[in-house]
PDB file of C-alpha atoms and ligand atoms in Angstrom:
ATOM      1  CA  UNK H   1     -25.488 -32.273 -10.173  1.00  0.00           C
ATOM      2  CA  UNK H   2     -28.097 -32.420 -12.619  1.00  0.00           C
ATOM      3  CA  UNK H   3     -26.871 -34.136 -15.943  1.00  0.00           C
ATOM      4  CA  UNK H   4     -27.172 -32.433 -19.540  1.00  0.00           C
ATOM      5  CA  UNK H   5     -30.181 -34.143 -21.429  1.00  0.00           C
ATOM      6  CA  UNK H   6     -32.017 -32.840 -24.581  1.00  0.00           C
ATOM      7  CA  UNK H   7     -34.255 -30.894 -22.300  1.00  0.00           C
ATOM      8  CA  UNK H   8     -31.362 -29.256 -19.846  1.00  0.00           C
ATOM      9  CA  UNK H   9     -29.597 -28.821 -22.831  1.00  0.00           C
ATOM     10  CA  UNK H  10     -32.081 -26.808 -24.379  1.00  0.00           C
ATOM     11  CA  UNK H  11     -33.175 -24.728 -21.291  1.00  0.00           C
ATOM     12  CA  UNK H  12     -29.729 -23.786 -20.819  1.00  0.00           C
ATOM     13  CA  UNK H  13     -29.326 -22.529 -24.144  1.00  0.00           C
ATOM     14  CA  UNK H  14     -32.219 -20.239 -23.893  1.00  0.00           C
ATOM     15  CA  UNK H  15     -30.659 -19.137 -20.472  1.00  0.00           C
ATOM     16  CA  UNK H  16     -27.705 -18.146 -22.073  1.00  0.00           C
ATOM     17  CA  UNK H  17     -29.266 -16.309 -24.800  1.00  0.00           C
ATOM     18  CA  UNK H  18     -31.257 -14.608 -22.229  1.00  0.00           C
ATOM     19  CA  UNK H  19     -28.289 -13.267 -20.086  1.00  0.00           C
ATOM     20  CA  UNK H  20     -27.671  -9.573 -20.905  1.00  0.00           C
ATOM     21  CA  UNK H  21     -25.439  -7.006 -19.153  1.00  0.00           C
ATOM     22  CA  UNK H  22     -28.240  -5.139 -16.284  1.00  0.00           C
ATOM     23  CA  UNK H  23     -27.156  -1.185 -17.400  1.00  0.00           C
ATOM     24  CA  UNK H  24     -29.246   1.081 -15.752  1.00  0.00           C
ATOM     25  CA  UNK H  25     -31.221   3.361 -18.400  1.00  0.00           C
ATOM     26  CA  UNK H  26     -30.052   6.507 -17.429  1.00  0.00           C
ATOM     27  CA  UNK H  27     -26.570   5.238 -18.209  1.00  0.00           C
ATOM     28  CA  UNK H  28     -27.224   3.557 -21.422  1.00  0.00           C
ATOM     29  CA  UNK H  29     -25.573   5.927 -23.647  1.00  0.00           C
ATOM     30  CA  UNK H  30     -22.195   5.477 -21.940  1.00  0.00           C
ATOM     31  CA  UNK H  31     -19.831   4.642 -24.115  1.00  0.00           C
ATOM     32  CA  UNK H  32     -17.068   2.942 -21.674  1.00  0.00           C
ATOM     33  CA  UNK H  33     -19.112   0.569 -19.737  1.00  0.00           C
ATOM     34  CA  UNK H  34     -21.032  -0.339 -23.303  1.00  0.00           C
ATOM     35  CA  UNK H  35     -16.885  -1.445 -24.225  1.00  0.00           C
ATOM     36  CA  UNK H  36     -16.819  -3.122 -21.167  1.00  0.00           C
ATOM     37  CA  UNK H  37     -19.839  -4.732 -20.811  1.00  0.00           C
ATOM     38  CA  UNK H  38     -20.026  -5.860 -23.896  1.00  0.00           C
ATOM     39  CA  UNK H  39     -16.545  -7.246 -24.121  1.00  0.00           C
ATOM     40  CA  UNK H  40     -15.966 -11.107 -25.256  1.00  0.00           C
ATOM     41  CA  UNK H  41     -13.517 -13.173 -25.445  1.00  0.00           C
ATOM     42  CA  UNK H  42     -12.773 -14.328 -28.875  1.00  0.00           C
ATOM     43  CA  UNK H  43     -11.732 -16.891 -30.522  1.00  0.00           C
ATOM     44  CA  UNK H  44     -12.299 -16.272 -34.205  1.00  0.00           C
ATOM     45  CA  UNK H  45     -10.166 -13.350 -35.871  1.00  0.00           C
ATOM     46  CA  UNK H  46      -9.890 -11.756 -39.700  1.00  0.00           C
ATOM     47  CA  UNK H  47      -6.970 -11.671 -41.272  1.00  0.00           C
ATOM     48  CA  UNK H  48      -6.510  -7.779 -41.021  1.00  0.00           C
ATOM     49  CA  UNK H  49      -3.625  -6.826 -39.702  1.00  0.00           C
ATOM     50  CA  UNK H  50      -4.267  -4.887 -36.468  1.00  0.00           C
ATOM     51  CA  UNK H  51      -1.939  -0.786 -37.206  1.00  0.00           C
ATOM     52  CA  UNK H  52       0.920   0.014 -34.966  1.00  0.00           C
ATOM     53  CA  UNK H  53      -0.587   2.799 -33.562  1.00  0.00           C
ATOM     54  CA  UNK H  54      -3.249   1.053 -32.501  1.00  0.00           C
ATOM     55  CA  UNK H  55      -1.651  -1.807 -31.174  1.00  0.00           C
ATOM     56  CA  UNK H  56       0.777   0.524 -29.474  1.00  0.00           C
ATOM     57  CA  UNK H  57      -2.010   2.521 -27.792  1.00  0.00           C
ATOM     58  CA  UNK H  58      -2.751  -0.915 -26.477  1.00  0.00           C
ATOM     59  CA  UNK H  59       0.834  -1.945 -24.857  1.00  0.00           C
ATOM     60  CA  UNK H  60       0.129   1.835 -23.180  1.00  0.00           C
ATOM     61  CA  UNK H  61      -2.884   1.282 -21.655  1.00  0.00           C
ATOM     62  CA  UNK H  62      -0.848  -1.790 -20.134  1.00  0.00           C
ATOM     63  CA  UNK H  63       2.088   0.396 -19.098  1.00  0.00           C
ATOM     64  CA  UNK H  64      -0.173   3.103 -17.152  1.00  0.00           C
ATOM     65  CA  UNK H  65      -2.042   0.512 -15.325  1.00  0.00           C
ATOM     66  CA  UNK H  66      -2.121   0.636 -11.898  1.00  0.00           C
ATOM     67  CA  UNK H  67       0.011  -0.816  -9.445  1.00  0.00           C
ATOM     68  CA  UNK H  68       0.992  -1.576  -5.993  1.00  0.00           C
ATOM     69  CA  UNK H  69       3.382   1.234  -4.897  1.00  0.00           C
ATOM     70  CA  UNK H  70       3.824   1.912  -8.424  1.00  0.00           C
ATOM     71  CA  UNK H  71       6.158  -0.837  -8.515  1.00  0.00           C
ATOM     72  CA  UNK H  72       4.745  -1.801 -11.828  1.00  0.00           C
ATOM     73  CA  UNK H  73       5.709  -5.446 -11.495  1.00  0.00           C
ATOM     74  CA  UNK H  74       5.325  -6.506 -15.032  1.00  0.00           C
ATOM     75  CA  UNK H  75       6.706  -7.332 -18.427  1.00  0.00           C
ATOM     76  CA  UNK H  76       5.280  -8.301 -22.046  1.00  0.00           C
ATOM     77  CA  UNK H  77       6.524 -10.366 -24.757  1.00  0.00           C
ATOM     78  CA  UNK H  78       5.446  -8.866 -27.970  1.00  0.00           C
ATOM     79  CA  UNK H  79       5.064 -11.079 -30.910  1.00  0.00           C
ATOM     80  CA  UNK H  80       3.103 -10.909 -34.060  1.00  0.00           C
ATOM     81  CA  UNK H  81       1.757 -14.119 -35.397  1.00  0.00           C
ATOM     82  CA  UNK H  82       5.194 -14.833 -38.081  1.00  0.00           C
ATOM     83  CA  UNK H  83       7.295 -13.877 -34.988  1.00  0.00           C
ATOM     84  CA  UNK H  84       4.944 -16.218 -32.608  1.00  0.00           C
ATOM     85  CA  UNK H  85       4.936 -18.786 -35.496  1.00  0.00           C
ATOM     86  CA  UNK H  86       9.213 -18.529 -35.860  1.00  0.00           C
ATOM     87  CA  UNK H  87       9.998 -18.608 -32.445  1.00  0.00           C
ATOM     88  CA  UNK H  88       7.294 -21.557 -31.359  1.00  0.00           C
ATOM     89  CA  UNK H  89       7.028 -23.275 -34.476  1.00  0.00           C
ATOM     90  CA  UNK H  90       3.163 -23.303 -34.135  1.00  0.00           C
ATOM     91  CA  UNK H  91       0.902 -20.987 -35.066  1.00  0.00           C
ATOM     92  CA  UNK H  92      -0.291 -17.968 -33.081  1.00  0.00           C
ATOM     93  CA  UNK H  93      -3.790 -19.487 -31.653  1.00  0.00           C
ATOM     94  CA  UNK H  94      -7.288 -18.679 -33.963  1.00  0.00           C
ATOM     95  CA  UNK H  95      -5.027 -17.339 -36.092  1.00  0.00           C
ATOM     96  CA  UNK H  96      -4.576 -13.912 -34.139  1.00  0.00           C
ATOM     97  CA  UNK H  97      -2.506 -11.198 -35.578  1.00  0.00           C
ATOM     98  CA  UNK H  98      -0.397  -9.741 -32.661  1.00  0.00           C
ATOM     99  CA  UNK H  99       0.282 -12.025 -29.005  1.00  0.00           C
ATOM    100  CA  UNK H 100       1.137 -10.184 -25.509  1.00  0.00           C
ATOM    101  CA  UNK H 101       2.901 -12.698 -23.091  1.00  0.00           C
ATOM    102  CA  UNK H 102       1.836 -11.011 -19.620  1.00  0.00           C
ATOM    103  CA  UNK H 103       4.797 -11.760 -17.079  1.00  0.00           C
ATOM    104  CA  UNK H 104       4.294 -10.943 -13.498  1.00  0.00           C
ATOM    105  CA  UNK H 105       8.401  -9.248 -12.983  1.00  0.00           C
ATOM    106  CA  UNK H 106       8.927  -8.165  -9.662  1.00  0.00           C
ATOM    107  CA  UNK H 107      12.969  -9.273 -10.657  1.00  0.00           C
ATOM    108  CA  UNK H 108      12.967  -5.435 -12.180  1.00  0.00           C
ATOM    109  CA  UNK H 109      11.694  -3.498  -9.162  1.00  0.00           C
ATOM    110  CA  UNK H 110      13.788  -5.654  -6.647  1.00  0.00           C
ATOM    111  CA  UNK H 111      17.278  -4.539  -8.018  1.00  0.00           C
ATOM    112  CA  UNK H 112      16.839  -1.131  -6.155  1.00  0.00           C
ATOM    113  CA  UNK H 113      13.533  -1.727  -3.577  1.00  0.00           C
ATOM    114  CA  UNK H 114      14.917  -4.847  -1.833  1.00  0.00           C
ATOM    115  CA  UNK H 115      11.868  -5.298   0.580  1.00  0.00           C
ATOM    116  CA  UNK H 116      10.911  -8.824  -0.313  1.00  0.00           C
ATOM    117  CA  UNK H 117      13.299 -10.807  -0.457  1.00  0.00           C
ATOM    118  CA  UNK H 118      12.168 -13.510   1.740  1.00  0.00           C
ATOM    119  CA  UNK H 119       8.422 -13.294   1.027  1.00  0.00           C
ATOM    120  CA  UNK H 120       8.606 -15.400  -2.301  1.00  0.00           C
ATOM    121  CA  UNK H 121       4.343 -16.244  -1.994  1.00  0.00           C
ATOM    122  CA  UNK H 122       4.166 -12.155  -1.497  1.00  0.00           C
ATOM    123  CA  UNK H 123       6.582 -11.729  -5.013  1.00  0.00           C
ATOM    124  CA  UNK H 124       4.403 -13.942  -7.126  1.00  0.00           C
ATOM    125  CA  UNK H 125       0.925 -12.278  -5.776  1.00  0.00           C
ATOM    126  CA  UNK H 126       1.849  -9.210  -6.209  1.00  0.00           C
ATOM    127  CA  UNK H 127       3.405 -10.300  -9.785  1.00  0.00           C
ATOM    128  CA  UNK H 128       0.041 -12.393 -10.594  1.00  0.00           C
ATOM    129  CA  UNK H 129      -2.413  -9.113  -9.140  1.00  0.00           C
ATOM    130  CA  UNK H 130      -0.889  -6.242 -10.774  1.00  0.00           C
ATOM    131  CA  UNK H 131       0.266  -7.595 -13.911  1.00  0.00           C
ATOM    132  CA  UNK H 132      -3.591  -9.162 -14.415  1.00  0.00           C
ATOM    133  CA  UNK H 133      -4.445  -5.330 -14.099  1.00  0.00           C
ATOM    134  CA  UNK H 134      -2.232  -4.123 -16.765  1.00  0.00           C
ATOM    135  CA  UNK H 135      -3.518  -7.335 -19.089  1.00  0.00           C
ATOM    136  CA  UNK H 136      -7.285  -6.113 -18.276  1.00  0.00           C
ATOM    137  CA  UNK H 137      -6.173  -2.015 -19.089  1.00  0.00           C
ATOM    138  CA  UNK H 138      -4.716  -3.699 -22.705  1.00  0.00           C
ATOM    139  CA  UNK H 139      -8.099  -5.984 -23.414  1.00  0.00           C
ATOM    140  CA  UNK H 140     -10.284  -3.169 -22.322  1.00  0.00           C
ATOM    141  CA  UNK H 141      -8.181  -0.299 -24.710  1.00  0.00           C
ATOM    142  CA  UNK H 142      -8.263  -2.837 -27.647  1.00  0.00           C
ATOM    143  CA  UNK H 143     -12.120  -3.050 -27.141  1.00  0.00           C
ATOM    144  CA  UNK H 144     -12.384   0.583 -27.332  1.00  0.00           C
ATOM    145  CA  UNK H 145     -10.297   0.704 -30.722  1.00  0.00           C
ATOM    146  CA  UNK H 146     -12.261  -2.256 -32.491  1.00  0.00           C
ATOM    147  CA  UNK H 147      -9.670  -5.229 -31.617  1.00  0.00           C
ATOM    148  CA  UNK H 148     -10.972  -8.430 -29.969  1.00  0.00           C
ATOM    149  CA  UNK H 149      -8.903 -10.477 -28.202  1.00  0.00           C
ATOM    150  CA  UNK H 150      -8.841 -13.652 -25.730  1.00  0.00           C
ATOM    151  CA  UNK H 151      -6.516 -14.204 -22.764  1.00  0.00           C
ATOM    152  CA  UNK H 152      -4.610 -17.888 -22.534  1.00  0.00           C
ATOM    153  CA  UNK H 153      -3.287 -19.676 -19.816  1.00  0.00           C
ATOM    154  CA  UNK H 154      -2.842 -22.503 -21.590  1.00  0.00           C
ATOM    155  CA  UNK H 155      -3.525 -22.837 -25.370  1.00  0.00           C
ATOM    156  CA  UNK H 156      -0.290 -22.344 -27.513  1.00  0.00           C
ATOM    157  CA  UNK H 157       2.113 -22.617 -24.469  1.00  0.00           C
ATOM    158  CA  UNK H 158       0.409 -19.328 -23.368  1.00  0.00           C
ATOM    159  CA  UNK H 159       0.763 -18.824 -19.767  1.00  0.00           C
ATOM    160  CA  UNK H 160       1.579 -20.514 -16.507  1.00  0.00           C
ATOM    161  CA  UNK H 161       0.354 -23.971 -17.389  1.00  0.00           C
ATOM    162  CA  UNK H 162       3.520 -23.577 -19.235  1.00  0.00           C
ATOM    163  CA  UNK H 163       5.930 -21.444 -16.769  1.00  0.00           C
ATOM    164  CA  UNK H 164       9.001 -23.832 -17.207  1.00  0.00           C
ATOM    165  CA  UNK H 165       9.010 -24.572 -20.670  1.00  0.00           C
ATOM    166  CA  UNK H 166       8.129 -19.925 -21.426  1.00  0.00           C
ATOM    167  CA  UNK H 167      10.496 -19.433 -18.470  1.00  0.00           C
ATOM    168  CA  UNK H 168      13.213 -20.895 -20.365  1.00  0.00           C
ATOM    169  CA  UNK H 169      12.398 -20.405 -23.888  1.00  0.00           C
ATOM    170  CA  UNK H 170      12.218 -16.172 -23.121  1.00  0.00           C
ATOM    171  CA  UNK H 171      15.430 -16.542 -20.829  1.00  0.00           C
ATOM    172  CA  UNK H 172      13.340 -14.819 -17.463  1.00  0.00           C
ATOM    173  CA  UNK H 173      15.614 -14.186 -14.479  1.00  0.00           C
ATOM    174  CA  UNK H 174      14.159 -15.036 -11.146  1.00  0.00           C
ATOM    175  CA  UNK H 175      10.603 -13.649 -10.327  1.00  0.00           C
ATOM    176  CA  UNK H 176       9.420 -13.070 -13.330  1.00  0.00           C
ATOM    177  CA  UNK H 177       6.555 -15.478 -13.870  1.00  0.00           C
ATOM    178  CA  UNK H 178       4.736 -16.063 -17.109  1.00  0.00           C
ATOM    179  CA  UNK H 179       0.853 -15.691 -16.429  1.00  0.00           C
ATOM    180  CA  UNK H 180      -0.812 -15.647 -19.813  1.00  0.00           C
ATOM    181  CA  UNK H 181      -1.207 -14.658 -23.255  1.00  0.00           C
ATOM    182  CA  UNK H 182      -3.795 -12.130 -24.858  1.00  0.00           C
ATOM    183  CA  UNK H 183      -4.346 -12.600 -28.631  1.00  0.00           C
ATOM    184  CA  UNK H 184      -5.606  -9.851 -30.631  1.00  0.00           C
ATOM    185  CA  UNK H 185      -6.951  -9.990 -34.068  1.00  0.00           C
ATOM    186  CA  UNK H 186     -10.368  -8.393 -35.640  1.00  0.00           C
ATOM    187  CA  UNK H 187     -13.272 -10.320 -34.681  1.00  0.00           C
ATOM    188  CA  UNK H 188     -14.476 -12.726 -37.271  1.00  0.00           C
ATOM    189  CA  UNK H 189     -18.309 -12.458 -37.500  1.00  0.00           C
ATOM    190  CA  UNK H 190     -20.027 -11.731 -34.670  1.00  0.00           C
ATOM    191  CA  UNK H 191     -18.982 -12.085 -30.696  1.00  0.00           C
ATOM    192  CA  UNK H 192     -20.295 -15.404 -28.951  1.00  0.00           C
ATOM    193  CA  UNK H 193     -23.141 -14.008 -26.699  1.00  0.00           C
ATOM    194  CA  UNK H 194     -22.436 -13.600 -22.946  1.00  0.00           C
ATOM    195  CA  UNK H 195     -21.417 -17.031 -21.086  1.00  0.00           C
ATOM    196  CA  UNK H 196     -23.270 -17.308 -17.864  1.00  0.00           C
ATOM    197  CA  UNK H 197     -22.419 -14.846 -14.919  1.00  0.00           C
ATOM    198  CA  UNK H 198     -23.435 -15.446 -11.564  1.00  0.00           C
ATOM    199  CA  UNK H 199     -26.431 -12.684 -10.876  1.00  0.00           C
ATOM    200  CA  UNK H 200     -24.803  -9.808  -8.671  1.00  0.00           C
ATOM    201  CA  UNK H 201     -26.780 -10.904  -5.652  1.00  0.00           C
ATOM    202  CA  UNK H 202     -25.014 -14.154  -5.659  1.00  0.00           C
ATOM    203  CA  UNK H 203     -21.645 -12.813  -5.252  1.00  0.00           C
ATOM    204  CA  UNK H 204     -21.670 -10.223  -2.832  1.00  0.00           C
ATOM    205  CA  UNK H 205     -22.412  -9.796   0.829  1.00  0.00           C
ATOM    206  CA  UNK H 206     -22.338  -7.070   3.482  1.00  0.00           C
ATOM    207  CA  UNK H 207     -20.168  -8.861   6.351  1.00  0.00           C
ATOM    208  CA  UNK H 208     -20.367 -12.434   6.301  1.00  0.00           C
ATOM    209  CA  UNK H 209     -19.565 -14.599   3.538  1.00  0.00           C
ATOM    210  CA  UNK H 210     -22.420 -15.661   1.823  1.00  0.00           C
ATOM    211  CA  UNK H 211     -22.680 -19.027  -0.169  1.00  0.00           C
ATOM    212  CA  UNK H 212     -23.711 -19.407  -3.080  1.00  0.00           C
ATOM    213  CA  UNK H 213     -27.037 -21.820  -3.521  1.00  0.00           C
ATOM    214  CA  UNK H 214     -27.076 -25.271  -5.121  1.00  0.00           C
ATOM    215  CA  UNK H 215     -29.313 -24.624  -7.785  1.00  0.00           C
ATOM    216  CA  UNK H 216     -27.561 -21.396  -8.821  1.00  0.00           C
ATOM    217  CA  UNK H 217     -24.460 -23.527  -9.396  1.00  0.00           C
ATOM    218  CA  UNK H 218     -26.491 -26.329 -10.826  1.00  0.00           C
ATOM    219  CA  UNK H 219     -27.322 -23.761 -13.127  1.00  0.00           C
ATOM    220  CA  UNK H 220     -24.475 -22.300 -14.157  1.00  0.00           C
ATOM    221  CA  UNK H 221     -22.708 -25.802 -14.296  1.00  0.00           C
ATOM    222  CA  UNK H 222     -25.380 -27.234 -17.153  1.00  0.00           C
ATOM    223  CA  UNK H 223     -25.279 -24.270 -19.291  1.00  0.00           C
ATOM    224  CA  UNK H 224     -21.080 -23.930 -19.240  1.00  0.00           C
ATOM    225  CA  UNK H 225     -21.542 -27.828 -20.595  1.00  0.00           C
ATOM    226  CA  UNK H 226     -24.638 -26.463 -22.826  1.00  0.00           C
ATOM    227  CA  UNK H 227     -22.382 -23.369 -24.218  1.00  0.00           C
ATOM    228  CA  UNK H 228     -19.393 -25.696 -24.517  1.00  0.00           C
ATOM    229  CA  UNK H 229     -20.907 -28.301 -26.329  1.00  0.00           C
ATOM    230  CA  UNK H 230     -22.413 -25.259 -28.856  1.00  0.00           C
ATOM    231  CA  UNK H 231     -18.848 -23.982 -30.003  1.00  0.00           C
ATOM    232  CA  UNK H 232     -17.525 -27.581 -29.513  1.00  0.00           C
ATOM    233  CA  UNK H 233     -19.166 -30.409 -31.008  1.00  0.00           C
ATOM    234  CA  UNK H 234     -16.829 -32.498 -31.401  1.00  0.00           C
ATOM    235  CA  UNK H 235     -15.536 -32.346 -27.673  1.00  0.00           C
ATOM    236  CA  UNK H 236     -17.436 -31.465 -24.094  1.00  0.00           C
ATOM    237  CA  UNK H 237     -16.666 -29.096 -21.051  1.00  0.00           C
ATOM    238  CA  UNK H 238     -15.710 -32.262 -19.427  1.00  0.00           C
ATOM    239  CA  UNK H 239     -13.363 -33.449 -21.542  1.00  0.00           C
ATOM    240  CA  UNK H 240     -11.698 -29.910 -21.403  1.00  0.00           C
ATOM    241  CA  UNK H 241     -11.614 -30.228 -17.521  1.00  0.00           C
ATOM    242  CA  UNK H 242     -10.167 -33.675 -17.745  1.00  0.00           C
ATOM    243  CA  UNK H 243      -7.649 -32.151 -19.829  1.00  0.00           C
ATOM    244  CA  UNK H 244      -6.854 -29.412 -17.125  1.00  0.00           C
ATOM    245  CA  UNK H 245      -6.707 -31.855 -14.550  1.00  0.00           C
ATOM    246  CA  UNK H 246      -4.150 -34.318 -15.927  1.00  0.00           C
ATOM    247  CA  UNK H 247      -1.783 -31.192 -16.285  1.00  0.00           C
ATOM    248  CA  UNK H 248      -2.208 -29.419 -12.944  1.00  0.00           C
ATOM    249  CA  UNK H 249       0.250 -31.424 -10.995  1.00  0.00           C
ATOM    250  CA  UNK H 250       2.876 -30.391 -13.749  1.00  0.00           C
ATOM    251  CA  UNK H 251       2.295 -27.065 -13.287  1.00  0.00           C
ATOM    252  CA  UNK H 252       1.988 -27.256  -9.794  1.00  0.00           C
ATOM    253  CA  UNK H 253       5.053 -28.679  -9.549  1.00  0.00           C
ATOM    254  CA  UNK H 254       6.731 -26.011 -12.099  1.00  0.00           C
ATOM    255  CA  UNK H 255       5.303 -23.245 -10.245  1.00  0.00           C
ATOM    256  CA  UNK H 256       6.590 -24.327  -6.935  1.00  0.00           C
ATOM    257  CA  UNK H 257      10.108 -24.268  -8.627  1.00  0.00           C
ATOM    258  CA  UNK H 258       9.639 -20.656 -10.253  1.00  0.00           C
ATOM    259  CA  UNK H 259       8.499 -19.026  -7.179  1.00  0.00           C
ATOM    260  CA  UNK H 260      10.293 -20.993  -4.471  1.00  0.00           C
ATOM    261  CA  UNK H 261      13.256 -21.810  -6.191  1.00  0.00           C
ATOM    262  CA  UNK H 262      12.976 -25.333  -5.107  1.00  0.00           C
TER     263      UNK H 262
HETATM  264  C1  FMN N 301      -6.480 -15.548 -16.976  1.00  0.00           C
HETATM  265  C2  FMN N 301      -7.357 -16.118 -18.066  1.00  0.00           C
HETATM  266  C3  FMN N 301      -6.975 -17.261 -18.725  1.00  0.00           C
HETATM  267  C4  FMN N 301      -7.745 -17.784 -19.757  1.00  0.00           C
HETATM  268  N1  FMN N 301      -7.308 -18.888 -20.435  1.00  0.00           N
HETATM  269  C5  FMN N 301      -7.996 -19.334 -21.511  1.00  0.00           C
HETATM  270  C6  FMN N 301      -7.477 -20.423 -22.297  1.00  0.00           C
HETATM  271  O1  FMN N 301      -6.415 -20.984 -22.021  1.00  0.00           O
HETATM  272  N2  FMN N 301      -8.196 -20.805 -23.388  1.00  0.00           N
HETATM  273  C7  FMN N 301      -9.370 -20.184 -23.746  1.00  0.00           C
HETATM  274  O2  FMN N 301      -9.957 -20.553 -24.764  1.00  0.00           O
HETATM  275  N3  FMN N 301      -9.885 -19.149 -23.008  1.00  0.00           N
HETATM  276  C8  FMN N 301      -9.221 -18.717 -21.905  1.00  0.00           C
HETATM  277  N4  FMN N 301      -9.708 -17.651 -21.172  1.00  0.00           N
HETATM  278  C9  FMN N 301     -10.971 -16.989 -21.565  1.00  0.00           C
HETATM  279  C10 FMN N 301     -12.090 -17.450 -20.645  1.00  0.00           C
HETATM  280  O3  FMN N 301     -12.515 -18.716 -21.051  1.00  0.00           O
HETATM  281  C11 FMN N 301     -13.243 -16.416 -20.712  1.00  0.00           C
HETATM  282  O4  FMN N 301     -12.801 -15.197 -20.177  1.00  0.00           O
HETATM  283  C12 FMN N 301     -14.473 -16.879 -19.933  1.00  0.00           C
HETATM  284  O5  FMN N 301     -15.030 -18.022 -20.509  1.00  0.00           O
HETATM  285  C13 FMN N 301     -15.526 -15.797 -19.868  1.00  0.00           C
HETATM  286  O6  FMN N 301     -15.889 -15.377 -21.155  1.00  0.00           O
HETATM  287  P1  FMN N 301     -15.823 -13.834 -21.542  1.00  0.00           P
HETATM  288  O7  FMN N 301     -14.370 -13.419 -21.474  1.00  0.00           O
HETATM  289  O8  FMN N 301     -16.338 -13.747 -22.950  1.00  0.00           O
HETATM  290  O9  FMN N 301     -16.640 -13.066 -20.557  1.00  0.00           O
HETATM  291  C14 FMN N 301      -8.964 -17.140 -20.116  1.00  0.00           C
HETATM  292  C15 FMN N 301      -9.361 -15.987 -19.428  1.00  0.00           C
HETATM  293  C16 FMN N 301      -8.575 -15.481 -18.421  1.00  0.00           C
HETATM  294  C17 FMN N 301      -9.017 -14.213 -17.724  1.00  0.00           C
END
């Protein structure tokens, strides 16, 4: 891999700056894939208070996602930041106003459609796929309505880097997983520009797998360290990884309890 210097640094930078969302002209104007392309996650939040109606159009944009069989395999933990601040005793992360815990809960639809009940890997997926939907439908509504937000898997015992500690602090029954957290809040300033995508042609193919070339990933490697190092100064993207790495085999290990009930 190439290593960040002053130079790679600064290339990357520009790279960043230079990756935009490709909307074809003639569909410039449209207002939903403007919200969705231009959707970021963020981390820096006013202290407005976000209205219920607003935040409730939100949780129903979760509930009327879509799902496999309509089994709608999901549940949410609604807290604002006092409640998240009462119950964790630690603030709701960049000081967000409202927190959805997303939990994959295939526990509700299995009391009366008893299919899988020895599949436990086929539970949690369709837990983890379905319930990721429903958190997308809520980020991509709060877009729409002016509220940024940021999903967490781990910050602020947000999500399944977590699941023993969440599964017993929320009192979950038996498959139901805890996956992440979305924080919402209004954006403070303005949102961090785009953090590099792999170009289109690098991620699809026709009918054999196609991979990806070095120097693409070379790429995209410097400027995640480049971005990082931008809205962290005082740490680096490796530093972060190192951190996710020492804590994988804990929730490994938690995981494999929640879904196999080792
Ligand atoms: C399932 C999931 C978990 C995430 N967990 C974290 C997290 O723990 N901490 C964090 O700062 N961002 C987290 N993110 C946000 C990602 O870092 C972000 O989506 C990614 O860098 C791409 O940026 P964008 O959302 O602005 O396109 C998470 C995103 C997803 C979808």
């Amino acid at each position: 891999m190439k290593n960040l210097n002053p130079i790679t640094f600064i290339t990357s930078l520009i790279k960043i700056t230079k990756g935009k969302p490709n909307i074809p002209i003639s569909l410039e104007n449209n207002a939903l894939l403007k919200i969705i392309y231009n959707r970021r996650s963020v981390r820096k939040f006013t202290n407005d208070e976000i209205p219920d109606d607003i935040f409730k159009a939100i949780l129903e944009a979760g509930r009327l996602a879509p799902s496999t069989v309509n089994l709608q395999p999901w549940s949410f933990a609604i807290l604002s930041d006092t409640e998240w601040k009462d119950f964790f005793e630690k603030p709701l992360p960049f000081h967000a106003k409202k927190a959805i815990i997303i939990l994959g809960d295939v526990h509700r639809a299995m009391k009366v459609i008893p299919v899988a009940q020895n599949t436990p890997l086929v539970r949690y997926t369709l837990a983890v796929m379905n319930a990721s939907l429903a958190a997308m439908n809520m980020n991509i509504a709060a877009e729409a309505l002016g509220v940024a937000s940021v999903m967490l898997s781990d910050t602020g015992y947000g999500g399944f880097f977590h699941s023993k500690f969440l599964s017993e602090k929320l009192k979950l029954p038996n498959d139901v997983f805890p996956l992440m957290t979305i924080v919402f809040g209004y954006p403070d300033g303005n949102y961090p520009p785009m953090p590099p995508k792999f170009p289109l042609d690098k991620i699809q193919f026709k009918t054999e797998y196609k991979e990806t070339d070095q120097d693409i990933l070379d790429d995209w490697i410097l400027q995640m360290h480049a971005g990082f190092k931008v809205t962290n100064p005082f740490s680096t993207f490796q530093a972060k990884l190192n951190y996710y790495t020492s804590n994988l085999e804990r929730a490994e290990k938690e995981l494999e309890t929640l879904i196999f009930k080792k």
